Amino acid sequence: MRFRSLLFAIVCFAVTIPVALAQTTGSISGSVKDAQGGGLPGVTVTVTSPNMPGGRSSTTQTDGGFRFDGLLPGTYHLKAEL
């Protein structure tokens, strides 16, 4: 009985951590467009934050879209360069 209780506690703890982490992160997504509204592929988008030393970069897709997942709560700055 004691083993089952310990096993149950470990399983609950192991399930709770990923759920808690998943609820404390977010994402930033968007698209880079030209003056006519068409998507710009190949644009380097960089996201920086005081909470994220070095930042992260991504290149826009053929439709100009980009996405950064797994970001902690905070203030972010985006920079796009072609």
CSV table of N, CA, C and O in Angstrom, one decimal:
chain,number,residue,atom,x,y,z
A,1,MET,N,0.8,-1.2,0.0
A,1,MET,CA,0.0,0.0,0.0
A,1,MET,C,0.9,1.3,0.0
A,1,MET,O,0.6,2.2,-0.7
A,2,ARG,N,1.9,1.2,0.8
A,2,ARG,CA,2.8,2.4,0.9
A,2,ARG,C,3.5,2.6,-0.5
A,2,ARG,O,3.6,3.8,-0.9
A,3,PHE,N,3.9,1.6,-1.2
A,3,PHE,CA,4.5,1.7,-2.5
A,3,PHE,C,3.6,2.3,-3.5
A,3,PHE,O,3.9,3.2,-4.3
A,4,ARG,N,2.3,1.9,-3.5
A,4,ARG,CA,1.3,2.5,-4.4
A,4,ARG,C,1.1,4.0,-4.1
A,4,ARG,O,1.0,4.7,-5.1
A,5,SER,N,1.1,4.4,-2.9
A,5,SER,CA,0.9,5.8,-2.6
A,5,SER,C,2.1,6.6,-3.1
A,5,SER,O,1.9,7.7,-3.6
A,6,LEU,N,3.3,6.1,-2.9
A,6,LEU,CA,4.5,6.7,-3.3
A,6,LEU,C,4.5,6.8,-4.9
A,6,LEU,O,4.8,7.9,-5.5
A,7,LEU,N,4.2,5.7,-5.5
A,7,LEU,CA,4.1,5.7,-7.0
A,7,LEU,C,3.1,6.7,-7.5
A,7,LEU,O,3.3,7.4,-8.4
A,8,PHE,N,1.9,6.7,-6.9
A,8,PHE,CA,0.9,7.7,-7.3
A,8,PHE,C,1.4,9.1,-7.1
A,8,PHE,O,1.2,10.0,-8.0
A,9,ALA,N,2.1,9.4,-6.0
A,9,ALA,CA,2.6,10.8,-5.8
A,9,ALA,C,3.6,11.1,-6.9
A,9,ALA,O,3.6,12.3,-7.4
A,10,ILE,N,4.5,10.2,-7.2
A,10,ILE,CA,5.5,10.5,-8.3
A,10,ILE,C,4.9,10.7,-9.6
A,10,ILE,O,5.2,11.6,-10.3
A,11,VAL,N,3.9,9.9,-10.0
A,11,VAL,CA,3.2,10.1,-11.2
A,11,VAL,C,2.5,11.4,-11.3
A,11,VAL,O,2.5,12.2,-12.3
A,12,CYS,N,1.8,11.8,-10.2
A,12,CYS,CA,1.1,13.1,-10.1
A,12,CYS,C,2.1,14.2,-10.3
A,12,CYS,O,1.9,15.2,-11.0
A,13,PHE,N,3.2,14.1,-9.6
A,13,PHE,CA,4.3,15.2,-9.7
A,13,PHE,C,4.8,15.3,-11.1
A,13,PHE,O,5.0,16.3,-11.7
A,14,ALA,N,5.1,14.1,-11.7
A,14,ALA,CA,5.7,14.1,-13.1
A,14,ALA,C,4.7,14.7,-14.1
A,14,ALA,O,5.1,15.3,-15.1
A,15,VAL,N,3.4,14.5,-13.9
A,15,VAL,CA,2.4,15.1,-14.8
A,15,VAL,C,2.2,16.6,-14.6
A,15,VAL,O,2.0,17.3,-15.5
A,16,THR,N,2.3,17.0,-13.3
A,16,THR,CA,2.0,18.4,-13.0
A,16,THR,C,3.1,19.3,-13.5
A,16,THR,O,2.8,20.4,-13.9
A,17,ILE,N,4.4,18.9,-13.5
A,17,ILE,CA,5.4,19.8,-13.9
A,17,ILE,C,5.3,20.2,-15.4
A,17,ILE,O,5.3,21.4,-15.7
A,18,PRO,N,5.1,19.3,-16.3
A,18,PRO,CA,5.0,19.7,-17.7
A,18,PRO,C,3.7,20.6,-17.9
A,18,PRO,O,3.7,21.6,-18.7
A,19,VAL,N,2.6,20.3,-17.2
A,19,VAL,CA,1.4,21.1,-17.4
A,19,VAL,C,1.7,22.5,-16.8
A,19,VAL,O,1.3,23.5,-17.4
A,20,ALA,N,2.3,22.6,-15.7
A,20,ALA,CA,2.6,23.9,-15.1
A,20,ALA,C,3.5,24.7,-16.0
A,20,ALA,O,3.4,25.9,-16.3
A,21,LEU,N,4.6,24.1,-16.6
A,21,LEU,CA,5.5,24.8,-17.5
A,21,LEU,C,4.7,25.2,-18.8
A,21,LEU,O,5.0,26.3,-19.3
A,22,ALA,N,3.9,24.4,-19.3
A,22,ALA,CA,3.1,24.7,-20.5
A,22,ALA,C,2.3,25.9,-20.3
A,22,ALA,O,2.0,26.7,-21.2
A,23,GLN,N,1.8,26.1,-19.1
A,23,GLN,CA,0.9,27.3,-18.8
A,23,GLN,C,1.7,28.6,-18.6
A,23,GLN,O,1.1,29.6,-18.5
A,24,THR,N,3.0,28.5,-18.4
A,24,THR,CA,3.8,29.7,-18.1
A,24,THR,C,4.6,30.1,-19.3
A,24,THR,O,5.6,30.9,-19.2
A,25,THR,N,4.4,29.6,-20.5
A,25,THR,CA,5.1,30.1,-21.7
A,25,THR,C,4.1,30.5,-22.7
A,25,THR,O,2.9,30.2,-22.7
A,26,GLY,N,4.6,31.3,-23.7
A,26,GLY,CA,3.7,31.8,-24.7
A,26,GLY,C,4.5,31.8,-26.0
A,26,GLY,O,5.6,31.2,-26.1
A,27,SER,N,3.9,32.4,-27.0
A,27,SER,CA,4.5,32.5,-28.3
A,27,SER,C,4.2,33.8,-29.0
A,27,SER,O,3.3,34.5,-28.6
A,28,ILE,N,5.1,34.2,-29.9
A,28,ILE,CA,4.9,35.3,-30.7
A,28,ILE,C,4.9,34.9,-32.2
A,28,ILE,O,5.8,34.1,-32.6
A,29,SER,N,3.9,35.3,-32.9
A,29,SER,CA,3.8,34.9,-34.3
A,29,SER,C,3.4,36.1,-35.1
A,29,SER,O,2.7,37.0,-34.6
A,30,GLY,N,3.7,36.1,-36.4
A,30,GLY,CA,3.2,37.2,-37.2
A,30,GLY,C,3.7,37.0,-38.6
A,30,GLY,O,4.2,35.9,-39.0
A,31,SER,N,3.6,38.0,-39.4
A,31,SER,CA,4.1,37.9,-40.8
A,31,SER,C,4.7,39.3,-41.2
A,31,SER,O,4.3,40.3,-40.7
A,32,VAL,N,5.7,39.2,-42.1
A,32,VAL,CA,6.4,40.4,-42.6
A,32,VAL,C,5.8,40.5,-44.1
A,32,VAL,O,5.9,39.6,-44.9
A,33,LYS,N,5.3,41.7,-44.3
A,33,LYS,CA,4.7,42.0,-45.6
A,33,LYS,C,5.3,43.2,-46.3
A,33,LYS,O,5.8,44.1,-45.7
A,34,ASP,N,5.2,43.2,-47.7
A,34,ASP,CA,5.7,44.4,-48.4
A,34,ASP,C,4.6,45.4,-48.5
A,34,ASP,O,3.5,45.2,-47.9
A,35,ALA,N,4.8,46.5,-49.2
A,35,ALA,CA,3.9,47.7,-49.2
A,35,ALA,C,2.6,47.3,-49.9
A,35,ALA,O,1.5,47.8,-49.6
A,36,GLN,N,2.6,46.3,-50.8
A,36,GLN,CA,1.3,45.8,-51.4
A,36,GLN,C,0.6,44.7,-50.6
A,36,GLN,O,-0.4,44.2,-51.0
A,37,GLY,N,1.2,44.3,-49.5
A,37,GLY,CA,0.5,43.3,-48.6
A,37,GLY,C,1.0,41.9,-48.9
A,37,GLY,O,0.4,40.9,-48.3
A,38,GLY,N,1.9,41.7,-49.8
A,38,GLY,CA,2.4,40.3,-50.1
A,38,GLY,C,3.5,39.9,-49.0
A,38,GLY,O,4.2,40.8,-48.5
A,39,GLY,N,3.5,38.6,-48.7
A,39,GLY,CA,4.5,38.1,-47.7
A,39,GLY,C,5.9,38.2,-48.2
A,39,GLY,O,6.1,38.0,-49.4
A,40,LEU,N,6.8,38.5,-47.3
A,40,LEU,CA,8.2,38.6,-47.7
A,40,LEU,C,9.0,37.3,-47.1
A,40,LEU,O,9.2,37.3,-45.9
A,41,PRO,N,9.4,36.4,-48.0
A,41,PRO,CA,10.1,35.3,-47.5
A,41,PRO,C,11.6,35.7,-47.3
A,41,PRO,O,12.1,36.6,-47.9
A,42,GLY,N,12.3,34.9,-46.4
A,42,GLY,CA,13.7,35.1,-46.3
A,42,GLY,C,14.1,36.3,-45.4
A,42,GLY,O,15.3,36.6,-45.3
A,43,VAL,N,13.2,36.9,-44.7
A,43,VAL,CA,13.5,38.0,-43.7
A,43,VAL,C,13.9,37.3,-42.4
A,43,VAL,O,13.3,36.4,-41.9
A,44,THR,N,15.0,37.8,-41.8
A,44,THR,CA,15.5,37.4,-40.5
A,44,THR,C,14.8,38.2,-39.5
A,44,THR,O,14.9,39.4,-39.4
A,45,VAL,N,14.0,37.5,-38.6
A,45,VAL,CA,13.3,38.1,-37.5
A,45,VAL,C,14.0,37.6,-36.2
A,45,VAL,O,14.2,36.5,-36.0
A,46,THR,N,14.4,38.6,-35.4
A,46,THR,CA,15.1,38.3,-34.2
A,46,THR,C,14.2,38.9,-33.0
A,46,THR,O,13.7,40.0,-33.0
A,47,VAL,N,14.0,38.0,-32.0
A,47,VAL,CA,13.3,38.4,-30.8
A,47,VAL,C,14.3,38.4,-29.6
A,47,VAL,O,15.1,37.5,-29.5
A,48,THR,N,14.3,39.6,-28.9
A,48,THR,CA,15.2,39.7,-27.7
A,48,THR,C,14.3,40.1,-26.5
A,48,THR,O,13.3,40.7,-26.6
A,49,SER,N,14.9,39.9,-25.3
A,49,SER,CA,14.3,40.2,-24.1
A,49,SER,C,15.4,40.2,-23.0
A,49,SER,O,16.3,39.5,-23.1
A,50,PRO,N,15.2,41.0,-22.0
A,50,PRO,CA,16.1,41.0,-20.8
A,50,PRO,C,16.2,39.6,-20.2
A,50,PRO,O,17.2,39.2,-19.6
A,51,ASN,N,15.1,38.8,-20.3
A,51,ASN,CA,15.0,37.4,-19.8
A,51,ASN,C,15.6,36.4,-20.7
A,51,ASN,O,15.6,35.2,-20.3
A,52,MET,N,16.1,36.8,-21.9
A,52,MET,CA,16.6,35.8,-22.9
A,52,MET,C,17.9,36.4,-23.5
A,52,MET,O,17.9,37.0,-24.5
A,53,PRO,N,19.0,36.1,-22.8
A,53,PRO,CA,20.3,36.6,-23.3
A,53,PRO,C,20.6,36.1,-24.7
A,53,PRO,O,20.4,34.9,-25.0
A,54,GLY,N,21.0,36.9,-25.6
A,54,GLY,CA,21.4,36.5,-26.9
A,54,GLY,C,20.2,36.5,-27.9
A,54,GLY,O,20.4,36.5,-29.1
A,55,GLY,N,19.0,36.4,-27.4
A,55,GLY,CA,17.8,36.4,-28.3
A,55,GLY,C,17.7,35.1,-29.1
A,55,GLY,O,18.5,34.2,-29.0
A,56,ARG,N,16.7,35.1,-30.0
A,56,ARG,CA,16.5,34.0,-30.9
A,56,ARG,C,16.1,34.5,-32.3
A,56,ARG,O,15.4,35.6,-32.4
A,57,SER,N,16.6,33.9,-33.3
A,57,SER,CA,16.3,34.3,-34.7
A,57,SER,C,15.6,33.2,-35.5
A,57,SER,O,15.7,32.0,-35.2
A,58,SER,N,14.8,33.7,-36.5
A,58,SER,CA,14.1,32.8,-37.4
A,58,SER,C,14.0,33.5,-38.7
A,58,SER,O,14.1,34.7,-38.8
A,59,THR,N,13.9,32.7,-39.8
A,59,THR,CA,13.7,33.2,-41.1
A,59,THR,C,12.3,33.0,-41.5
A,59,THR,O,11.7,32.0,-41.3
A,60,THR,N,11.7,34.1,-42.1
A,60,THR,CA,10.3,34.0,-42.5
A,60,THR,C,10.1,32.9,-43.6
A,60,THR,O,11.0,32.7,-44.5
A,61,GLN,N,8.9,32.3,-43.6
A,61,GLN,CA,8.5,31.3,-44.6
A,61,GLN,C,8.2,32.0,-46.0
A,61,GLN,O,8.2,33.2,-46.1
A,62,THR,N,7.7,31.2,-46.9
A,62,THR,CA,7.4,31.8,-48.2
A,62,THR,C,6.2,32.8,-48.2
A,62,THR,O,6.1,33.7,-49.0
A,63,ASP,N,5.4,32.6,-47.2
A,63,ASP,CA,4.2,33.6,-47.0
A,63,ASP,C,4.6,34.7,-46.1
A,63,ASP,O,3.7,35.6,-45.8
A,64,GLY,N,5.8,34.8,-45.6
A,64,GLY,CA,6.3,35.9,-44.7
A,64,GLY,C,6.1,35.6,-43.3
A,64,GLY,O,6.4,36.4,-42.4
A,65,GLY,N,5.5,34.4,-42.9
A,65,GLY,CA,5.2,34.1,-41.6
A,65,GLY,C,6.4,33.7,-40.7
A,65,GLY,O,7.4,33.1,-41.2
A,66,PHE,N,6.3,33.9,-39.4
A,66,PHE,CA,7.3,33.5,-38.5
A,66,PHE,C,6.6,33.2,-37.2
A,66,PHE,O,5.5,33.6,-36.9
A,67,ARG,N,7.3,32.4,-36.3
A,67,ARG,CA,6.7,32.0,-35.0
A,67,ARG,C,7.9,31.7,-34.0
A,67,ARG,O,8.8,31.0,-34.4
A,68,PHE,N,7.7,32.2,-32.8
A,68,PHE,CA,8.6,31.9,-31.7
A,68,PHE,C,7.8,31.3,-30.6
A,68,PHE,O,6.9,31.9,-30.1
A,69,ASP,N,8.1,30.0,-30.2
A,69,ASP,CA,7.4,29.3,-29.2
A,69,ASP,C,8.2,29.2,-27.9
A,69,ASP,O,9.4,29.4,-28.0
A,70,GLY,N,7.6,28.9,-26.8
A,70,GLY,CA,8.3,28.6,-25.6
A,70,GLY,C,8.9,29.8,-24.9
A,70,GLY,O,9.9,29.7,-24.2
A,71,LEU,N,8.2,31.0,-25.1
A,71,LEU,CA,8.8,32.2,-24.5
A,71,LEU,C,8.2,32.4,-23.1
A,71,LEU,O,7.0,32.2,-22.9
A,72,LEU,N,9.1,32.8,-22.2
A,72,LEU,CA,8.6,33.1,-20.8
A,72,LEU,C,7.9,34.4,-20.8
A,72,LEU,O,8.1,35.3,-21.7
A,73,PRO,N,7.1,34.7,-19.8
A,73,PRO,CA,6.4,36.0,-19.7
A,73,PRO,C,7.4,37.1,-19.6
A,73,PRO,O,8.5,37.0,-19.0
A,74,GLY,N,7.1,38.2,-20.3
A,74,GLY,CA,8.0,39.3,-20.2
A,74,GLY,C,7.8,40.3,-21.4
A,74,GLY,O,6.8,40.1,-22.2
A,75,THR,N,8.6,41.2,-21.5
A,75,THR,CA,8.6,42.2,-22.6
A,75,THR,C,9.6,41.8,-23.7
A,75,THR,O,10.7,41.5,-23.4
A,76,TYR,N,9.2,41.8,-24.9
A,76,TYR,CA,10.0,41.4,-26.0
A,76,TYR,C,10.1,42.4,-27.1
A,76,TYR,O,9.2,43.2,-27.3
A,77,HIS,N,11.3,42.4,-27.8
A,77,HIS,CA,11.5,43.4,-28.9
A,77,HIS,C,11.8,42.5,-30.1
A,77,HIS,O,12.6,41.6,-30.1
A,78,LEU,N,11.1,42.9,-31.2
A,78,LEU,CA,11.3,42.2,-32.5
A,78,LEU,C,12.0,43.1,-33.5
A,78,LEU,O,11.7,44.3,-33.6
A,79,LYS,N,12.9,42.5,-34.3
A,79,LYS,CA,13.6,43.2,-35.3
A,79,LYS,C,13.6,42.3,-36.5
A,79,LYS,O,13.9,41.1,-36.5
A,80,ALA,N,13.3,43.0,-37.7
A,80,ALA,CA,13.2,42.2,-39.0
A,80,ALA,C,14.3,42.9,-39.9
A,80,ALA,O,14.3,44.1,-40.0
A,81,GLU,N,15.1,42.0,-40.5
A,81,GLU,CA,16.1,42.4,-41.4
A,81,GLU,C,16.1,41.6,-42.7
A,81,GLU,O,16.0,40.4,-42.7
A,82,LEU,N,16.2,42.3,-43.8
A,82,LEU,CA,16.2,41.6,-45.1
A,82,LEU,C,17.6,41.9,-45.8
A,82,LEU,O,18.1,43.0,-45.8
